[in-house]
Coordinates of C-alpha atoms in Angstrom, one line a residue:
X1 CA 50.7 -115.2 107.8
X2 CA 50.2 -114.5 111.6
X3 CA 47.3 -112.1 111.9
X4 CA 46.3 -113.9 115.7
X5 CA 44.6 -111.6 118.1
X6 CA 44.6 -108.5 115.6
X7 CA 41.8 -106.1 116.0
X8 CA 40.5 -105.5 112.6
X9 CA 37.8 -103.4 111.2
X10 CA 36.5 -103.9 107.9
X11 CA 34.2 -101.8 105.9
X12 CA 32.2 -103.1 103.6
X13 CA 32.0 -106.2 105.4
X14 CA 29.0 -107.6 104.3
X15 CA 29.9 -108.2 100.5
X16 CA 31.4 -110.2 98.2
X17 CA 35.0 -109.4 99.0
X18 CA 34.1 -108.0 102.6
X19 CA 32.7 -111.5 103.5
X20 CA 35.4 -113.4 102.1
X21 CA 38.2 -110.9 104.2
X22 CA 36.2 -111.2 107.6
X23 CA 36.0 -114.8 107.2
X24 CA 39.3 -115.7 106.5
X25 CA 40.6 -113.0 109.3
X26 CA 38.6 -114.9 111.6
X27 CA 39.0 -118.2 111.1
X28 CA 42.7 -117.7 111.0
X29 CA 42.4 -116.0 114.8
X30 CA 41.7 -112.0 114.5
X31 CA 38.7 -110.1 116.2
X32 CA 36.8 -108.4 113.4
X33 CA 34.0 -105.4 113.3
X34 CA 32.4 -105.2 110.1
X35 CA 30.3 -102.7 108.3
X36 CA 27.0 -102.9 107.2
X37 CA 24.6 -100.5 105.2
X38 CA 21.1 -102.2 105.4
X39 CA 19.4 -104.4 107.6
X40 CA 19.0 -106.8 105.4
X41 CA 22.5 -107.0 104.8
X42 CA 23.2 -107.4 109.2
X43 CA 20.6 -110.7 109.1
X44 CA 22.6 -112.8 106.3
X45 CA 26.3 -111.8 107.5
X46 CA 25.2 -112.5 110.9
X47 CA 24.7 -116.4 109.6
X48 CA 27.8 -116.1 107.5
X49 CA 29.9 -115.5 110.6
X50 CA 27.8 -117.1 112.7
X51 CA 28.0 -114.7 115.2
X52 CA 32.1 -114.3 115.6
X53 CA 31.9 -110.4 114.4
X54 CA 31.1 -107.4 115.8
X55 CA 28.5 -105.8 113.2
X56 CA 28.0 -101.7 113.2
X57 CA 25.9 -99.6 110.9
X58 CA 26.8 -96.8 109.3
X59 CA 26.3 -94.7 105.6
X60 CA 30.4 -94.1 105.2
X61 CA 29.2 -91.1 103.5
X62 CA 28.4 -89.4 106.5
X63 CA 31.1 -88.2 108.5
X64 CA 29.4 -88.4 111.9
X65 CA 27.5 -91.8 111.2
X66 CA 31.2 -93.2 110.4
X67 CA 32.8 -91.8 113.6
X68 CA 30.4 -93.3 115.1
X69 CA 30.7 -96.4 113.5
X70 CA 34.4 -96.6 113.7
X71 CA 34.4 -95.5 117.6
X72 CA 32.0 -98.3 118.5
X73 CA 33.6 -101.1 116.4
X74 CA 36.9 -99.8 118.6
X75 CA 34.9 -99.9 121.6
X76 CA 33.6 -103.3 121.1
X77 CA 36.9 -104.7 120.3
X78 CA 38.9 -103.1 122.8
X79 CA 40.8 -100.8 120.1
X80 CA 41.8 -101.3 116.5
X81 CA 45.3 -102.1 114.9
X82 CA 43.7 -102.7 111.7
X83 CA 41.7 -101.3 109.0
X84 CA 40.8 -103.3 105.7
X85 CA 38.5 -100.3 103.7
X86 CA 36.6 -102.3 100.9
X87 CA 33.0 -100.3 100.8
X88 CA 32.4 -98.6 97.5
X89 CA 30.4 -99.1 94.4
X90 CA 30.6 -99.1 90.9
X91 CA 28.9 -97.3 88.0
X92 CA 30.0 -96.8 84.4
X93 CA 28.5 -95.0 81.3
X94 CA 30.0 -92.7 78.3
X95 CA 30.9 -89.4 79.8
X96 CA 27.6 -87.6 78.0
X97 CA 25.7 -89.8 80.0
X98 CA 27.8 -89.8 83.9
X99 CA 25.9 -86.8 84.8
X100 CA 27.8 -84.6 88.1
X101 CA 25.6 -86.7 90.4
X102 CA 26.6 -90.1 89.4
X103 CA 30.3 -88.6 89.6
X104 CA 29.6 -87.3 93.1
X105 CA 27.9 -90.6 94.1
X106 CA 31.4 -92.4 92.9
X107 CA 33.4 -90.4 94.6
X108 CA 31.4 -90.4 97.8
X109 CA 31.3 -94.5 98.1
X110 CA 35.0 -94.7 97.1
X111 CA 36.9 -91.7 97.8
X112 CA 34.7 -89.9 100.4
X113 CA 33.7 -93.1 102.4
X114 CA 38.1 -94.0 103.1
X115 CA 38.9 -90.2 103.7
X116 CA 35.8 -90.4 107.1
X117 CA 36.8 -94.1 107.5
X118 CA 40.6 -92.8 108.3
X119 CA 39.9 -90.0 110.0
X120 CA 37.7 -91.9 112.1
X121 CA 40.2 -94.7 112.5
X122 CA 43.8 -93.2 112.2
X123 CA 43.3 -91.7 115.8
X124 CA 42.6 -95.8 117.3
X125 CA 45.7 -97.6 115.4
X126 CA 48.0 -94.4 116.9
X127 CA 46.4 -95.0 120.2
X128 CA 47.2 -98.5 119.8
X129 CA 51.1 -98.0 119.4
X130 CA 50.7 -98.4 115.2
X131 CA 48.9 -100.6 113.0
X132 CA 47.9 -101.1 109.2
X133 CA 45.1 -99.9 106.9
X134 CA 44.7 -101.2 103.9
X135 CA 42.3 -99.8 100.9
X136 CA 40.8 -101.5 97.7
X137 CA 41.6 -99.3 94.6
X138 CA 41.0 -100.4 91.1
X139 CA 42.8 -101.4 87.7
X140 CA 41.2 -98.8 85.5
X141 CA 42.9 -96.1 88.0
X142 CA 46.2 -96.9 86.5
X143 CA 45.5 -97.5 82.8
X144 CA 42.0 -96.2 82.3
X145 CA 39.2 -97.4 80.7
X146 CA 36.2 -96.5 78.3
X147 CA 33.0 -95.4 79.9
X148 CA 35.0 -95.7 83.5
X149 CA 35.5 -92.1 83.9
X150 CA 34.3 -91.5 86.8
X151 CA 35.3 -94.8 88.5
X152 CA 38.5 -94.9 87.5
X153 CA 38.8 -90.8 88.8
X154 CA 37.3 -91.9 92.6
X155 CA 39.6 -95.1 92.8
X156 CA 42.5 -92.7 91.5
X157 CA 41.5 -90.7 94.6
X158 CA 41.9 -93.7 96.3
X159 CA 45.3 -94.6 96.0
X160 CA 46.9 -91.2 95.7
X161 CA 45.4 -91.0 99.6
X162 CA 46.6 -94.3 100.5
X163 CA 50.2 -93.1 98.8
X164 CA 50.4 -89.9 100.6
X165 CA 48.6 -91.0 104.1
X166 CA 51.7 -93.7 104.0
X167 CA 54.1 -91.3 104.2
X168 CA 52.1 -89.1 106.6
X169 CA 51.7 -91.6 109.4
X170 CA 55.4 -93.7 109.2
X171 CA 56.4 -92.1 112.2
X172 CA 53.4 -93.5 114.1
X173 CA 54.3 -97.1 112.8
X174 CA 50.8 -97.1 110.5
X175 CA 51.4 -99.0 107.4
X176 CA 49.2 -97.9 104.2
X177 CA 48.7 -100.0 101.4
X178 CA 45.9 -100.4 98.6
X179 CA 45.2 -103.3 96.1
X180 CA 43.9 -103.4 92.8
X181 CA 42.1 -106.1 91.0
X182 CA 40.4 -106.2 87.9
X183 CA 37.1 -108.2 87.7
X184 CA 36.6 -110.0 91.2
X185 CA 34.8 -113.4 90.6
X186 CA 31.3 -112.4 92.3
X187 CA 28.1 -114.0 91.5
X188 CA 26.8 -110.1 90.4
X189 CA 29.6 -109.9 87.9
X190 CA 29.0 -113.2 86.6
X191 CA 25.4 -112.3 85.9
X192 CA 26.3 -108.9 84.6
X193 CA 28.5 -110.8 81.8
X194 CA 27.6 -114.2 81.1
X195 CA 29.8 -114.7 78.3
X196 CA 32.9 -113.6 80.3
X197 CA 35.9 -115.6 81.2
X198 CA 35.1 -116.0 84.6
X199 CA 38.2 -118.7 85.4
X200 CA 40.5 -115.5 84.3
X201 CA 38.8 -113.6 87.2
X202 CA 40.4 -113.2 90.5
X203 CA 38.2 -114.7 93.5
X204 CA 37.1 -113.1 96.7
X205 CA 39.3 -115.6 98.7
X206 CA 42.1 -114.9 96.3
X207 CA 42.0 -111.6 96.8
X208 CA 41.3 -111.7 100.8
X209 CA 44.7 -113.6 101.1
X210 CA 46.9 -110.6 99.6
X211 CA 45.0 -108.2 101.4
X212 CA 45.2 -110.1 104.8
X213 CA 49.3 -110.7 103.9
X214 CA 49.3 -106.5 104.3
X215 CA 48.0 -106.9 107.5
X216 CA 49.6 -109.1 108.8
X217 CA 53.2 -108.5 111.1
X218 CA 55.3 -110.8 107.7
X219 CA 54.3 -107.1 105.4
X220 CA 55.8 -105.1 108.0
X221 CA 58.4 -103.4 105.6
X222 CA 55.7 -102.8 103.4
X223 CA 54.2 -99.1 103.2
X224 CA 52.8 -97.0 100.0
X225 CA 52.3 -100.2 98.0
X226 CA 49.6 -100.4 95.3
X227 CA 49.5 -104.2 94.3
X228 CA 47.9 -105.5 91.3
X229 CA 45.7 -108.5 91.8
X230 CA 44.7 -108.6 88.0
X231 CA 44.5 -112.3 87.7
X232 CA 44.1 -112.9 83.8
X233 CA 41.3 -110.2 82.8

C-alpha cells in the first residue's frame, strides 16, 4: 500500500491500536500527528516513535480543545489528507446498573469525540483537494451483545456517521470508512480475561494494516465501508 508523504492525523494515538497505526504509518513513509490525553501518556509515545510524530493534547470531548488540537496537528504538518479516529473507551454492565452517566461518558469518547474530531478536520482534507478518514466502530454495533448496551449504542453512532458523512462529502473526494474488530489483542484485555483465547484475537498490527489499506491511494473506490476485522472471537 503506498501511503508515502501522507499527512495523517490520528486520535488516540497513544494506545494500543493508536501506537501500532502511527507506527506502521510512519515507518512506511507518512507524517503523523497523534493525540494524547495525559502527560503521562506524551513521555512513553514520545520513546515509542522516537520523536518522528507530532504529539497534541486535547480531551476530544471538548469541542474547542479538539479544534484546537486538530488545527495545530494541521499546522505542524503543513495540512491533513488523513484522519485515522481510534480514541474511545469502553465500559459494560447490565442495563440496571449503566446508569445515564456511564451512557453519556460512552457516547462522549466514542460518538461525541469523532463528531468534534470531523468537524475539526473535514474543513483541512477539503482544503487539501480531498482525503480519507477512517473511524474504529465495534462488533457488538452490528449484532449486539449482553451487558453492551451502551457500547454497542455509541459505536452504532459511530458507523451510522461514518455511513452518512460518506455520502455527504463524495463530492469533495473525502473517503469515509470505519472498521470493526472484536477483541483486539492488547496486554489490558489479556489481563482482563486470562482464560481467553487470545490466538483467536485480532492484533494491533493486524488491525493497523486494514485500517492503513483505507488510507491509502489502492482503497480509493472504497467509501461507506464498515469492515469486519473479527479474527476468530
Amino acid at each position: 500500500m503506498s501511503i508515502e508523504g501522507r499527512k495523517l492525523l490520528v486520535t488516540g494515538g497513544t494506545g494500543a491500536l493508536g501506537r501500532a497505526v502511527v507506527l506502521a504509518a510512519l515507518d512506511r513513509g507518512a507524517e503523523v500527528a497523534a493525540t494524547y490525553l495525559v502527560a503521562e501518556e506524551c513521555a512513553a509515545a514520545e520513546t515509542a516513535f522516537g520523536g518522528r510524530a507530532v504529539l497534541v493534547q486535547a480531551d476530544l470531548g471538548s469541542e474547542d480543545q479538539t479544534a484546537t488540537a486538530v488545527d495545530a496537528a494541521a499546522a505542524a504538518l503543513g495540512g491533513l489528507d488523513g484522519i485515522v479516529a481510534i480514541a474511545g473507551g469502553f465500559d459494560m454492565g447490565p442495563l440496571a446498573e449503566v446508569d445515564g452517566s456511564r451512557f453519556d461518558a460512552m457516547m462522549s469518547m466514542n460518538a461525541r469525540s469523532l463528531y468534534h474530531t470531523l468537524r475539526a478536520g473535514v474543513p483541512h482534507l477539503k482544503a487539501a483537494g480531498g482525503g480519507s478518514i477512517t473511524a474504529i466502530g465495534a462488533r457488538p454495533a452490528v449484532a449486539g451483545a449482553a451487558q453492551m448496551a451502551a457500547y454497542a449504542a455509541s459505536k452504532a453512532a459511530v458507523m451510522s456517521l461514518v455511513q452518512s458523512l460518506s455520502q455527504e462529502l463524495l463530492a469533495s473526494h473525502i473517503r469515509v470508512n470505519a472498521v470493526l474488530p472484536s477483541i483486539i489483542d492488547t496486554p489490558a484485555n489479556r489481563a482482563a480475561m486470562p482464560d481467553a483465547d487470545h490466538a483467536a484475537w485480532v492484533t494491533p498490527e493486524a488491525l493497523a494494516k486494514i485500517i492503513l489499506f483505507l488510507t491509502s491511494s489502492e482503497a480509493a473506490p472504497i467509501s461507506g465501508a464498515l469492515v469486519p476485522a473479527y479474527g476468530r472471537a
